Coordinates of C-alpha atoms and ligand atoms in Angstrom, one line a residue:
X268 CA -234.0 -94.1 -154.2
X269 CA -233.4 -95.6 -150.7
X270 CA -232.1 -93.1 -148.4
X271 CA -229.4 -94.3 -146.3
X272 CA -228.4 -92.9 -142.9
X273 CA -225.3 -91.3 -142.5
X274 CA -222.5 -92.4 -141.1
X275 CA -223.2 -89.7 -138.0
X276 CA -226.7 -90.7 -137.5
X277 CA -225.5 -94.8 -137.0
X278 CA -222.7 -93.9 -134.6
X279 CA -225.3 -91.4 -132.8
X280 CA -228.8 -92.2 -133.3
X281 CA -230.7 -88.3 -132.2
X282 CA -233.6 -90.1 -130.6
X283 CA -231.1 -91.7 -127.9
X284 CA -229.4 -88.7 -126.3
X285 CA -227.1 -89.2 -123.4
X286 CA -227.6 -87.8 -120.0
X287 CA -225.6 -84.6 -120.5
X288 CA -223.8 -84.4 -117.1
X289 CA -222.3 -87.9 -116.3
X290 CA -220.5 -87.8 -120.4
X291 CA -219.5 -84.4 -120.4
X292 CA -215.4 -83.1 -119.7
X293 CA -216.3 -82.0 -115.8
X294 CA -217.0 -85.7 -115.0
X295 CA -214.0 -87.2 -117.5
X296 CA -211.8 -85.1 -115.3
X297 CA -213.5 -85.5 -111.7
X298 CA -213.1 -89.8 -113.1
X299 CA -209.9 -88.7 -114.3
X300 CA -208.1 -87.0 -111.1
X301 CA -209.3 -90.3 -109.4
X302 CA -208.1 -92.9 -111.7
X303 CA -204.7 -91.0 -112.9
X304 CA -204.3 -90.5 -108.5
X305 CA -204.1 -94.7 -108.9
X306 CA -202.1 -95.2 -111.7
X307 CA -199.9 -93.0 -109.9
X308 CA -199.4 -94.7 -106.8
X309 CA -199.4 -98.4 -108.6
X310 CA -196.8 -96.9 -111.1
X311 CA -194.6 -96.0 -108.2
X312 CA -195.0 -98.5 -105.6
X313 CA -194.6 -101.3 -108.8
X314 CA -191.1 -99.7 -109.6
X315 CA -190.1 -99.4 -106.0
X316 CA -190.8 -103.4 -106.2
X317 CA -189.2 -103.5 -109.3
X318 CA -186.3 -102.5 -107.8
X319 CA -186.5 -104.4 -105.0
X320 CA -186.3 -107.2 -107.3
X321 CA -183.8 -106.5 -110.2
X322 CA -181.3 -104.3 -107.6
X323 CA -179.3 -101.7 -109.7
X324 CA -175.6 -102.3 -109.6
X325 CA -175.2 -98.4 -108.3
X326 CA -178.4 -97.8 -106.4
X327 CA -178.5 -100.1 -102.8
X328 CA -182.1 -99.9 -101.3
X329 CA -182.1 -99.2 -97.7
X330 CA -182.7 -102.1 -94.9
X331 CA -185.4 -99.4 -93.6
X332 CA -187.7 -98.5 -92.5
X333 CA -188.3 -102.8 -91.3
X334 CA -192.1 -102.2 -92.9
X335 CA -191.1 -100.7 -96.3
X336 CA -191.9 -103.3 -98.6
X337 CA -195.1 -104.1 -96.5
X338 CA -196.3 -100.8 -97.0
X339 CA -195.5 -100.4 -100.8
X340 CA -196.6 -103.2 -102.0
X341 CA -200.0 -103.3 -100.2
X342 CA -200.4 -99.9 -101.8
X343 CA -199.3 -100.9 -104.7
X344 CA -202.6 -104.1 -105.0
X345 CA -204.8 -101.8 -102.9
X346 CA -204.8 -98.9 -105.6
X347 CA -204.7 -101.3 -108.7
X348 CA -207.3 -102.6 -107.3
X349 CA -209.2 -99.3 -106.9
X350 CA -208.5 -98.2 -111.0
X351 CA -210.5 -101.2 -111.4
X352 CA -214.0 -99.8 -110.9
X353 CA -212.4 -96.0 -111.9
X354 CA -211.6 -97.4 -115.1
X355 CA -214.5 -98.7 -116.2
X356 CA -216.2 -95.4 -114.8
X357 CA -213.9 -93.1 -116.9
X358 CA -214.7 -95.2 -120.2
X359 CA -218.4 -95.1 -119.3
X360 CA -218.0 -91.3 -119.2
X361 CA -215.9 -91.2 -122.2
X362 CA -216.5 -93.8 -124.9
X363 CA -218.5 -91.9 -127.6
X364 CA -215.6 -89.4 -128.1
X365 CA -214.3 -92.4 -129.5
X366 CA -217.2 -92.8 -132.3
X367 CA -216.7 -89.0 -133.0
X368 CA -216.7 -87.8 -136.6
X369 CA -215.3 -87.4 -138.9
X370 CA -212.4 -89.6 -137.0
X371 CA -209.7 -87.9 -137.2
X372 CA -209.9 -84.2 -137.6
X373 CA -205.9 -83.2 -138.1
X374 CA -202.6 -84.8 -137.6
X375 CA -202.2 -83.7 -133.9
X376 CA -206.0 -85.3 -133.5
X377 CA -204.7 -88.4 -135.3
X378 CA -201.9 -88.8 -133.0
X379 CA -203.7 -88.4 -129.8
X380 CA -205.9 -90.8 -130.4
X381 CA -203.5 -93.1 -131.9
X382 CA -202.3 -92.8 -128.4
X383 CA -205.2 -93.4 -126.8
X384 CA -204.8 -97.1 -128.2
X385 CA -201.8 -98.1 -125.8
X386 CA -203.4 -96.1 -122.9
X387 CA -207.1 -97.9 -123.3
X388 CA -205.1 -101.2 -124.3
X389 CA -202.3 -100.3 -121.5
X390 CA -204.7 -99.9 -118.5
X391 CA -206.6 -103.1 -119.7
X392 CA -204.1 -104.9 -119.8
X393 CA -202.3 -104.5 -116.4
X394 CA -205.4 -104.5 -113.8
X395 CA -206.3 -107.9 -115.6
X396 CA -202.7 -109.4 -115.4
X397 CA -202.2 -107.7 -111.8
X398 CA -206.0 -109.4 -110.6
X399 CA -205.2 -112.6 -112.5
X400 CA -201.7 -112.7 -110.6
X401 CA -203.1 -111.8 -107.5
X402 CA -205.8 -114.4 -107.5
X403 CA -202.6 -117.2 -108.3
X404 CA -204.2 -117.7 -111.9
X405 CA -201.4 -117.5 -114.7
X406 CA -203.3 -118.6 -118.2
X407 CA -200.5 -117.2 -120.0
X408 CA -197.4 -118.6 -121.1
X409 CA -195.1 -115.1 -120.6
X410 CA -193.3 -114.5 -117.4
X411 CA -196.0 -112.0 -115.8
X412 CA -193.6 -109.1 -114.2
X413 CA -191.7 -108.5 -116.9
X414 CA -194.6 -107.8 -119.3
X415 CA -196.7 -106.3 -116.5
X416 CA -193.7 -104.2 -115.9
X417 CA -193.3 -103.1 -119.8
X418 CA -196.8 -102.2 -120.2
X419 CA -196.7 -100.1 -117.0
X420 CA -194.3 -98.1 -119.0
X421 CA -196.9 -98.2 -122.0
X422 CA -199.5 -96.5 -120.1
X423 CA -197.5 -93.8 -118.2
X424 CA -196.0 -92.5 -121.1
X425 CA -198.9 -92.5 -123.1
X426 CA -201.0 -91.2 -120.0
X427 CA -198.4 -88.3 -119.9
X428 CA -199.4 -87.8 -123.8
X429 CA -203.1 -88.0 -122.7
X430 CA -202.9 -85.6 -120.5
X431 CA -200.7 -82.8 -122.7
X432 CA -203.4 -82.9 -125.1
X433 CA -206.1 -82.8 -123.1
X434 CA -204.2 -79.6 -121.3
X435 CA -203.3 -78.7 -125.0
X436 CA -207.0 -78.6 -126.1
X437 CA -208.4 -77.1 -122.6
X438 CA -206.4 -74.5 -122.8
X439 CA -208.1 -73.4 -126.3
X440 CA -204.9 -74.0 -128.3
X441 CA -206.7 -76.3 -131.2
X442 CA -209.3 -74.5 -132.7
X443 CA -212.1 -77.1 -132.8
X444 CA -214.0 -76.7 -136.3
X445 CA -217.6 -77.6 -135.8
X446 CA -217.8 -80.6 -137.3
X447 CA -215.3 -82.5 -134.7
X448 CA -217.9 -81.0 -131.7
X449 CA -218.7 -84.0 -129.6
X450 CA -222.2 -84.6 -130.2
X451 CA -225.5 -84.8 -128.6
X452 CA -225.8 -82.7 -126.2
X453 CA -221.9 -82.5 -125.2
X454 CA -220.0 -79.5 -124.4
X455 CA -217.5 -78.5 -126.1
X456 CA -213.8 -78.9 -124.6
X457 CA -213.2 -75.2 -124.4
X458 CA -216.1 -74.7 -122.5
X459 CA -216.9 -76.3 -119.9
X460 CA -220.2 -75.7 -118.6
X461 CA -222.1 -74.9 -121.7
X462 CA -224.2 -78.2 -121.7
X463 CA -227.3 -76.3 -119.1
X464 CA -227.3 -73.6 -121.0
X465 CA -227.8 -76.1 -124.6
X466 CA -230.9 -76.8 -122.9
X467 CA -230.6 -80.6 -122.9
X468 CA -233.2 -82.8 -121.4
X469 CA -232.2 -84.1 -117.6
X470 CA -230.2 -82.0 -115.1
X471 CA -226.4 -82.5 -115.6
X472 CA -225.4 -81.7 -112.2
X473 CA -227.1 -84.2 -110.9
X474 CA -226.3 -87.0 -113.2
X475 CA -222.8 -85.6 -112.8
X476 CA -223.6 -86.4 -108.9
X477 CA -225.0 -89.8 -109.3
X478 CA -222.2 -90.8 -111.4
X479 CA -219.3 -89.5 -109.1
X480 CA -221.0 -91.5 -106.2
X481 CA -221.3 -94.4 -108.0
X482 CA -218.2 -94.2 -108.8
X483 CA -216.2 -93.4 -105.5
X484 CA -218.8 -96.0 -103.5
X485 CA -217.8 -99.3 -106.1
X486 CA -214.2 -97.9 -105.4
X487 CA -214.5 -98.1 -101.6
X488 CA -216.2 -101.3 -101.9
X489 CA -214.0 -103.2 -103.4
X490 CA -211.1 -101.8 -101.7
X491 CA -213.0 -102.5 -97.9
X492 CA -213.5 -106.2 -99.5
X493 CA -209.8 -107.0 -100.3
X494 CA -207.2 -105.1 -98.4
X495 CA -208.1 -106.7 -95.1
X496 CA -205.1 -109.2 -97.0
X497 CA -202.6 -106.2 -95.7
X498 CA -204.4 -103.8 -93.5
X499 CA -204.8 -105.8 -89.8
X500 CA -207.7 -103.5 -89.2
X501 CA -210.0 -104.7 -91.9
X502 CA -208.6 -107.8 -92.0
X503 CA -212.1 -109.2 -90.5
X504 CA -214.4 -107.0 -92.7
X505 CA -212.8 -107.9 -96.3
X506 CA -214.8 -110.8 -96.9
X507 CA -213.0 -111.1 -100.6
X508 CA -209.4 -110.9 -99.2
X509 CA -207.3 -113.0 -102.3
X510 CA -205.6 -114.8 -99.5
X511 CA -206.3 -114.5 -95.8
X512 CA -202.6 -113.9 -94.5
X513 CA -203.4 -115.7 -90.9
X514 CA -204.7 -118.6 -92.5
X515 CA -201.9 -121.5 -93.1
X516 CA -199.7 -122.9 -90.2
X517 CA -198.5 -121.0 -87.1
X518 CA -201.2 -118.6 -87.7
X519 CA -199.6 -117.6 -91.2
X520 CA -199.9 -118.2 -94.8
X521 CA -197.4 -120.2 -96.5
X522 CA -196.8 -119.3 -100.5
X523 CA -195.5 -122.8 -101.3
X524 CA -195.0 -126.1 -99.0
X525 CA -192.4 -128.2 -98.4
X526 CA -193.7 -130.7 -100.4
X527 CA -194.3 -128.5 -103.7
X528 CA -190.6 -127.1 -103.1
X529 CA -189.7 -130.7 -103.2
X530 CA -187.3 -130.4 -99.8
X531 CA -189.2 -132.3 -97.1
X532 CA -186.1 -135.1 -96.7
X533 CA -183.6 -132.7 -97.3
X534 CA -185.0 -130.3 -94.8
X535 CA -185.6 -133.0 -92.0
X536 CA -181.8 -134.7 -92.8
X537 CA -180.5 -134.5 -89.1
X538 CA -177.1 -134.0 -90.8
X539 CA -178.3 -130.7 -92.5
X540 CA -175.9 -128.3 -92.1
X541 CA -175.9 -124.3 -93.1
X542 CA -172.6 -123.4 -95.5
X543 CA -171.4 -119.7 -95.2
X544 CA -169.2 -119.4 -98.3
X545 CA -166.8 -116.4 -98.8
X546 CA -164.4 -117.3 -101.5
X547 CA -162.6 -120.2 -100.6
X548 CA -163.2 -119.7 -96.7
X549 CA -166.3 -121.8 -96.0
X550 CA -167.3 -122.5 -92.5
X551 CA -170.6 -124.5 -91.7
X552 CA -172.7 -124.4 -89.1
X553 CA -174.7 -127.4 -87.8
X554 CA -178.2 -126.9 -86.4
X555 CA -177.0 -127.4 -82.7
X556 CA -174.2 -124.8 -83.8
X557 CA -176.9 -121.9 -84.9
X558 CA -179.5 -123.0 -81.7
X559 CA -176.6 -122.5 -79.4
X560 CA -175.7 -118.9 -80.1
X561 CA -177.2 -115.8 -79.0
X562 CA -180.9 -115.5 -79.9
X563 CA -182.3 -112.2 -81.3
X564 CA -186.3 -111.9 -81.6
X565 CA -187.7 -109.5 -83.7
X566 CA -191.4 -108.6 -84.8
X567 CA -191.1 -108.1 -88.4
X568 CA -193.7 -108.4 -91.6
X569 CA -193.7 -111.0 -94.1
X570 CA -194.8 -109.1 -97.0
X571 CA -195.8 -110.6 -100.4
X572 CA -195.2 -109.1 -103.7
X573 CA -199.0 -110.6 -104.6
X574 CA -200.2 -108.3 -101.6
X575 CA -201.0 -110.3 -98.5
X576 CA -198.6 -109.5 -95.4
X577 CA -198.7 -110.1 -91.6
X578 CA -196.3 -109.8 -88.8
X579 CA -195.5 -112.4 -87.1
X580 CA -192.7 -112.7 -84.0
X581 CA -189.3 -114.4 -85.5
X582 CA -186.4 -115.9 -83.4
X583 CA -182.7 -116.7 -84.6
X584 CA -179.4 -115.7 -85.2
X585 CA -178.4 -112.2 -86.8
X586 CA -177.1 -112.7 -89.8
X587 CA -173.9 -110.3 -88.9
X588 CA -173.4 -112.4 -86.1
X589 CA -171.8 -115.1 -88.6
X590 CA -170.4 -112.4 -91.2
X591 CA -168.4 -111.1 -88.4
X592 CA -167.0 -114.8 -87.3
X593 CA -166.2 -115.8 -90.9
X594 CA -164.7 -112.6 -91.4
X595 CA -166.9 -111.5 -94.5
X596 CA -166.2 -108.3 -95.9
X597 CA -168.7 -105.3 -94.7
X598 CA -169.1 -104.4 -98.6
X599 CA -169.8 -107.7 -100.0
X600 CA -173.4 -108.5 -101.7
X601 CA -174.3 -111.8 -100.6
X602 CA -177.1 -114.4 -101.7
X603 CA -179.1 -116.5 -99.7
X604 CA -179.2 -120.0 -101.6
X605 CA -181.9 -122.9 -100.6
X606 CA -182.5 -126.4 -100.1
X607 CA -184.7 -126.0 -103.2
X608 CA -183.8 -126.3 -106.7
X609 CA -184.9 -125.0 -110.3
X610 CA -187.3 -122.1 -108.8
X611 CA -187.0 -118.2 -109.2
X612 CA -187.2 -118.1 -105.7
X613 CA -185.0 -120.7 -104.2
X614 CA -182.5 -117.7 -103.7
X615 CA -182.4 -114.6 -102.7
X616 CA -180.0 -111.1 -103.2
X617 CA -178.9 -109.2 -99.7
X618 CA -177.2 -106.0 -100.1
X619 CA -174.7 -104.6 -97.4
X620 CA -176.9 -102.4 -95.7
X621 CA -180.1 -105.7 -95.6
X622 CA -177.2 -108.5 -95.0
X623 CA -175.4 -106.0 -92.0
X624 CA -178.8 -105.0 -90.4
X625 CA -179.6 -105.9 -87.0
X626 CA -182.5 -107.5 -87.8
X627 CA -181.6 -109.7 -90.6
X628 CA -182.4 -112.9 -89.2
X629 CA -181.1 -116.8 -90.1
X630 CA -184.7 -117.7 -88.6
X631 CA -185.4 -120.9 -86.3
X632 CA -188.4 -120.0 -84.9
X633 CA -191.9 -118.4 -85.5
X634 CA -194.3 -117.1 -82.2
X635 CA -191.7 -118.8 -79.8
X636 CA -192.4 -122.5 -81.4
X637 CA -189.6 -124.1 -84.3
X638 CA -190.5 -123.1 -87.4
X639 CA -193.2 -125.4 -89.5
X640 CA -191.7 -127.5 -91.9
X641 CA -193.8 -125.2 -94.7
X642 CA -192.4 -122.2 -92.8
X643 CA -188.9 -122.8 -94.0
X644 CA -187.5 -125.3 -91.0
X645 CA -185.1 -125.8 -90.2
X646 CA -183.7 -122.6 -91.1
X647 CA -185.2 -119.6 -93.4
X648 CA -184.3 -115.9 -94.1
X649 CA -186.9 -113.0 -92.1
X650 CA -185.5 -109.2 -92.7
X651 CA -186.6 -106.1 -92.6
X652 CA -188.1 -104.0 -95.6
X653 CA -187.4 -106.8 -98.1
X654 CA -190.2 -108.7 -100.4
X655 CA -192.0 -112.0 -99.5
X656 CA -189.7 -114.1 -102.2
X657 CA -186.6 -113.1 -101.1
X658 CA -187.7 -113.8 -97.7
X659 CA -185.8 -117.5 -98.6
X660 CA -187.4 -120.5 -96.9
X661 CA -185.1 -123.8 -95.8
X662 CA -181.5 -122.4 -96.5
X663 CA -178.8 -124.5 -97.4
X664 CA -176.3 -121.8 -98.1
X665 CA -175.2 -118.3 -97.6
X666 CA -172.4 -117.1 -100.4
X667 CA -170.6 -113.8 -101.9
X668 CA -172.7 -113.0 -104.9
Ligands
HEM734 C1 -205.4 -94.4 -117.3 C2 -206.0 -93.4 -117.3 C3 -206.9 -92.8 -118.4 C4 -207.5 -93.4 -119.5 C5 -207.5 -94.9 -119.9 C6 -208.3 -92.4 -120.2 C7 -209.0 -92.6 -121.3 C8 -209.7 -91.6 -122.0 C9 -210.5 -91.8 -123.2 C10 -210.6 -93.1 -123.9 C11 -211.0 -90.6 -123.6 C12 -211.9 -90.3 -124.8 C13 -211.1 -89.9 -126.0 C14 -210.8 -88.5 -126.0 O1 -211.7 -87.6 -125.6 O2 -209.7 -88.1 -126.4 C15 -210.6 -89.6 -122.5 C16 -211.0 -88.3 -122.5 C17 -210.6 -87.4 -121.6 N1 -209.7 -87.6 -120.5 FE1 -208.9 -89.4 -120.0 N2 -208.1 -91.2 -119.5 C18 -207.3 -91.4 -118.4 C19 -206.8 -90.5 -117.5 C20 -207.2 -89.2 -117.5 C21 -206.7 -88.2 -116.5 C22 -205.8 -88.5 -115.3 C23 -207.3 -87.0 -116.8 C24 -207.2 -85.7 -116.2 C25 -207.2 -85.4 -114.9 C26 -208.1 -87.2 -118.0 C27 -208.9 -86.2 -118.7 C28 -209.6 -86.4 -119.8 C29 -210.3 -85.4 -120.5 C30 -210.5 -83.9 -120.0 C31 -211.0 -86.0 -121.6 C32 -211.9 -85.3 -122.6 C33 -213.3 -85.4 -122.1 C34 -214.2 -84.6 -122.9 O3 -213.9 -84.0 -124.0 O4 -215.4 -84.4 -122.5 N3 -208.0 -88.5 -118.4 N4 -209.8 -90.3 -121.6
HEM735 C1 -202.9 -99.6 -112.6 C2 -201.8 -99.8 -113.2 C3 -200.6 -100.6 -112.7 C4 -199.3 -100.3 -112.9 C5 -198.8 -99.1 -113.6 C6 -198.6 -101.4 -112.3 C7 -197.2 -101.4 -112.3 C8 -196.4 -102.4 -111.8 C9 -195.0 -102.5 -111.8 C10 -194.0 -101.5 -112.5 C11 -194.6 -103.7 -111.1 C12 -193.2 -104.2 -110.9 C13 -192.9 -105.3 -111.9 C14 -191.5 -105.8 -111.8 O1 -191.1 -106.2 -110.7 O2 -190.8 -105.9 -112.8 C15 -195.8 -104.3 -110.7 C16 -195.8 -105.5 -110.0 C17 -197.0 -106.1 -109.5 N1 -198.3 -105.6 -109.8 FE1 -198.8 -104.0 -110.8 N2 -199.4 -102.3 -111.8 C18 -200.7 -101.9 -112.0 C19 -201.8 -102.5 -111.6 C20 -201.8 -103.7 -110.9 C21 -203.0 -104.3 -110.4 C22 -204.5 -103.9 -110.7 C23 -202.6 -105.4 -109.7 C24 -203.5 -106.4 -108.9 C25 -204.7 -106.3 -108.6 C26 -201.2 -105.5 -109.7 C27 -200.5 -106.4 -109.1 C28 -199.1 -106.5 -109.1 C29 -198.3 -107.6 -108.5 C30 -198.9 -108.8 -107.8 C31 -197.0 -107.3 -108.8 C32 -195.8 -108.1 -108.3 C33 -195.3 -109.0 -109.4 C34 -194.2 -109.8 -109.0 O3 -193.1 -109.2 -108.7 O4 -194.3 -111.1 -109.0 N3 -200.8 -104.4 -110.4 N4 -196.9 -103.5 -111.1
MTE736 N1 -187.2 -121.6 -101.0 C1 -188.3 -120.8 -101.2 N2 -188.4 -119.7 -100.3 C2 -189.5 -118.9 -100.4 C3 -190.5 -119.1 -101.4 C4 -190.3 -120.2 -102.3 O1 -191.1 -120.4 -103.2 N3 -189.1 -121.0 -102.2 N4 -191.6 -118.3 -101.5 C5 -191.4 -116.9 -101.0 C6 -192.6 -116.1 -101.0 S1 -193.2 -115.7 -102.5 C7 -193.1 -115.7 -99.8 S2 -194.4 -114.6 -99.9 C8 -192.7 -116.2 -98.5 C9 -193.8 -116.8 -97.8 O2 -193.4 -117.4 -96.6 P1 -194.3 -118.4 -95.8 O3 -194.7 -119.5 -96.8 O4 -193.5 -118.9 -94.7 O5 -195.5 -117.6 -95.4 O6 -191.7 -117.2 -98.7 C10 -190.7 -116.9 -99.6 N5 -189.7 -117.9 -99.5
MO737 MO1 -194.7 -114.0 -102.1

């Protein structure tokens, strides 16, 4: 009769042993720390963003401080970016608890690892649809934030799961039975520390070493590489910035031209003229009108959700300059409506506090010259501590939501 292996012995053949220190539960939680530090920050910055975008009817963001956005959303691709290489390390470290057996050991066992699908699946997902979006690529026919945003749910609750069981089962509270030990030369759980004294070939501290640098130097490579696309001081080192934010006219990048926006004659029509519509009070304002009154210039950061931001010098009227002559209610939400038609961003939300401040700008000029014609000209939207898309290019009209 023809012996056949067991199950066991395919998942784990003996003569292959692992190096006992970078697998065992010391460097799952040094990876760990590291890559649940990320998910935190991109969890937090993305909902800050997320509420940037879809404004709660109760909850008014601030106008401040002017480089908010700038800073939340750099964060926000600069630490995705960094569970990138994290990721990968923390399955590396990890992956043969998935071939354990027998499987599933008990019905808590069965639902933590259940849970470890949406988590795996989760993380997968939203550093590939975040890099993808980044990068400008969309192969998919959903609407990427809204899914991007769903599964960032996904993976924090099911990280807060991941992490009560892991607690749960460091803290000696399952019993394990010995034939749900993780094999080869792994420690158990409860014990961390046990894998010198099982005698297993190689010298765990050191692996543990090599794989913790390994780990932390890919992570500070890629992020020297890309956030030079936010952070001015690496902004000449990051050779693999996804978009070099000095590069485009004036010195700055533009998201979408003119002629992809489909206004180029609208926007050079000598007879274009800005409406300011508060119910059935509308005044308009012709471009000699807006160049004629007092001039505010303010250094403020255009800062895009996909990452990239600079400052840049902007010159133009304060938007409270014309709420106050038109007589527009302090309390009113406004929106900021463009030239350009059938596009997400053609218009954009302002809240009392972002349409009252100071520095709200109806822009006419960028570094002292009129705006380029991809800029927004003759007339776009600059405030402070708001995203790149609502940072409206070639207005046509400014209304009461
Ligand atoms: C998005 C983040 C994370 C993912 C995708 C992830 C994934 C995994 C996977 C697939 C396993 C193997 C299955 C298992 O042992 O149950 C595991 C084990 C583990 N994880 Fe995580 N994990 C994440 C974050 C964390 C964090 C933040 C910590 C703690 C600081 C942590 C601590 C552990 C521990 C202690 C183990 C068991 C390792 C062992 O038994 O040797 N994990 N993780
Ligand atoms: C690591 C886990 C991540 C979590 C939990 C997360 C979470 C979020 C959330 C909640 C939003 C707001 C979506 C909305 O406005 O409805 C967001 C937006 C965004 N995320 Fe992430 N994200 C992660 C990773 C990444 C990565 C790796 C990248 C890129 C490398 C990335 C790039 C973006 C971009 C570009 C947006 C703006 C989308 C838009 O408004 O057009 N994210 N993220
Ligand atoms: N009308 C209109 N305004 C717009 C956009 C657009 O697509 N249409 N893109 C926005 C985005 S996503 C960004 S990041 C900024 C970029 O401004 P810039 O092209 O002048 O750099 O413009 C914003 N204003
Ligand atoms: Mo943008």
């Amino acid at each position: 009769m023809i012996e056949l292996p067991s199950a066991r012995a395919v998942l784990h053949p003996v003569d292959e042993p692992f190096p006992p220190g970078a697998h065992d539960t010391r460097s799952a939680v040094t990876i760990g720390r590291l890559l649940g530090i990320a998910v935190a920050v991109a969890f937090v910055t993305g909902m800050i963003s997320h509420l940037h975008q879809h404004p709660l009817g109760w909850l008014d963001l601030p106008s401040r401080p002017v480089w908010g956005y700038r800073v939340t959303q750099g964060l926000h691709v600069i630490a995705g970016i960094a569970a990138i290489p994290l990721l990968l390390a923390k399955l590396w470290v990890v992956y043969r608890h998935l071939f354990v057996w027998p499987p599933v050991r008990d019905a808590a066992h069965a639902v933590e690892r259940l849970l470890l699908v949406p988590l795996v699946a989760g993380m997968l997902f939203e550093v590939t649809s975040g890099l993808l979006n980044v990068v400008r690529w969309y192969p998919w026919p959903f609407f990427f934030p809204r899914v991007h945003y769903g599964v960032a749910w996904m993976v924090v609750g099911s990280l807060a799961a991941h992490l009560a069981f892991k607690w749960w089962a460091v803290c000696g509270r399952i019993p394990e039975p010995v034939a749900a030990q993780p094999v080869l030369g792994d420690e158990p759980l409860a014990s961390p520390g046990a894998a010198g004294a099982a005698g297993a070939a190689g010298a765990p501290d050191a692996d543990r070493r090599a794989l913790l640098i390994g780990a932390l130097a890919s992570t500070a490579a890629v992020t020297l590489a890309t956030a030079g696309q936010t952070v001015p001081a690496l902004h000449a080192i990051s050779a693999l910035k996804p978009r070099d934010p000095l590069a485009g006219p004036q010195g700055l990048a533009v998201n979408r031209t003119a002629s992809a926006a489909g206004v180029r004659s609208a926007a050079l029509d000598p007879g274009w003229q800005l409406t300011l519509a508060a119910g059935d009070r509308v005044t308009r304002f012709t471009l000699a009108d807006l160049v004629a009154m007092p001039q505010q210039v303010a250094r403020l950061p255009l800062a895009c959700v996909e990452g990239w931001s600079a400052e840049a010098e902007w010159t133009g009227v304060p938007l409270r300059a014309l709420l106050s002559a038109a007589g527009v209610p302090a309390d009113a939400h406004l929106r900021a409506v463009s030239l350009e038609r059938n596009w997400l961003y053609a218009n954009s939300p302002l809240n009392p506090a972002q349409a009252w401040d100071p520095l709200t700008l109806l822009a006419l000029r960028l570094d002292g010259e009129p705006l380029d014609l991809d800029h927004g000209y003759p007339l776009r939207l600059i405030g402070p501590n708001r995203p790149g898309v609502h940072q409206t290019k070639w207005l046509e009209r400014i209304e009461v939501a």
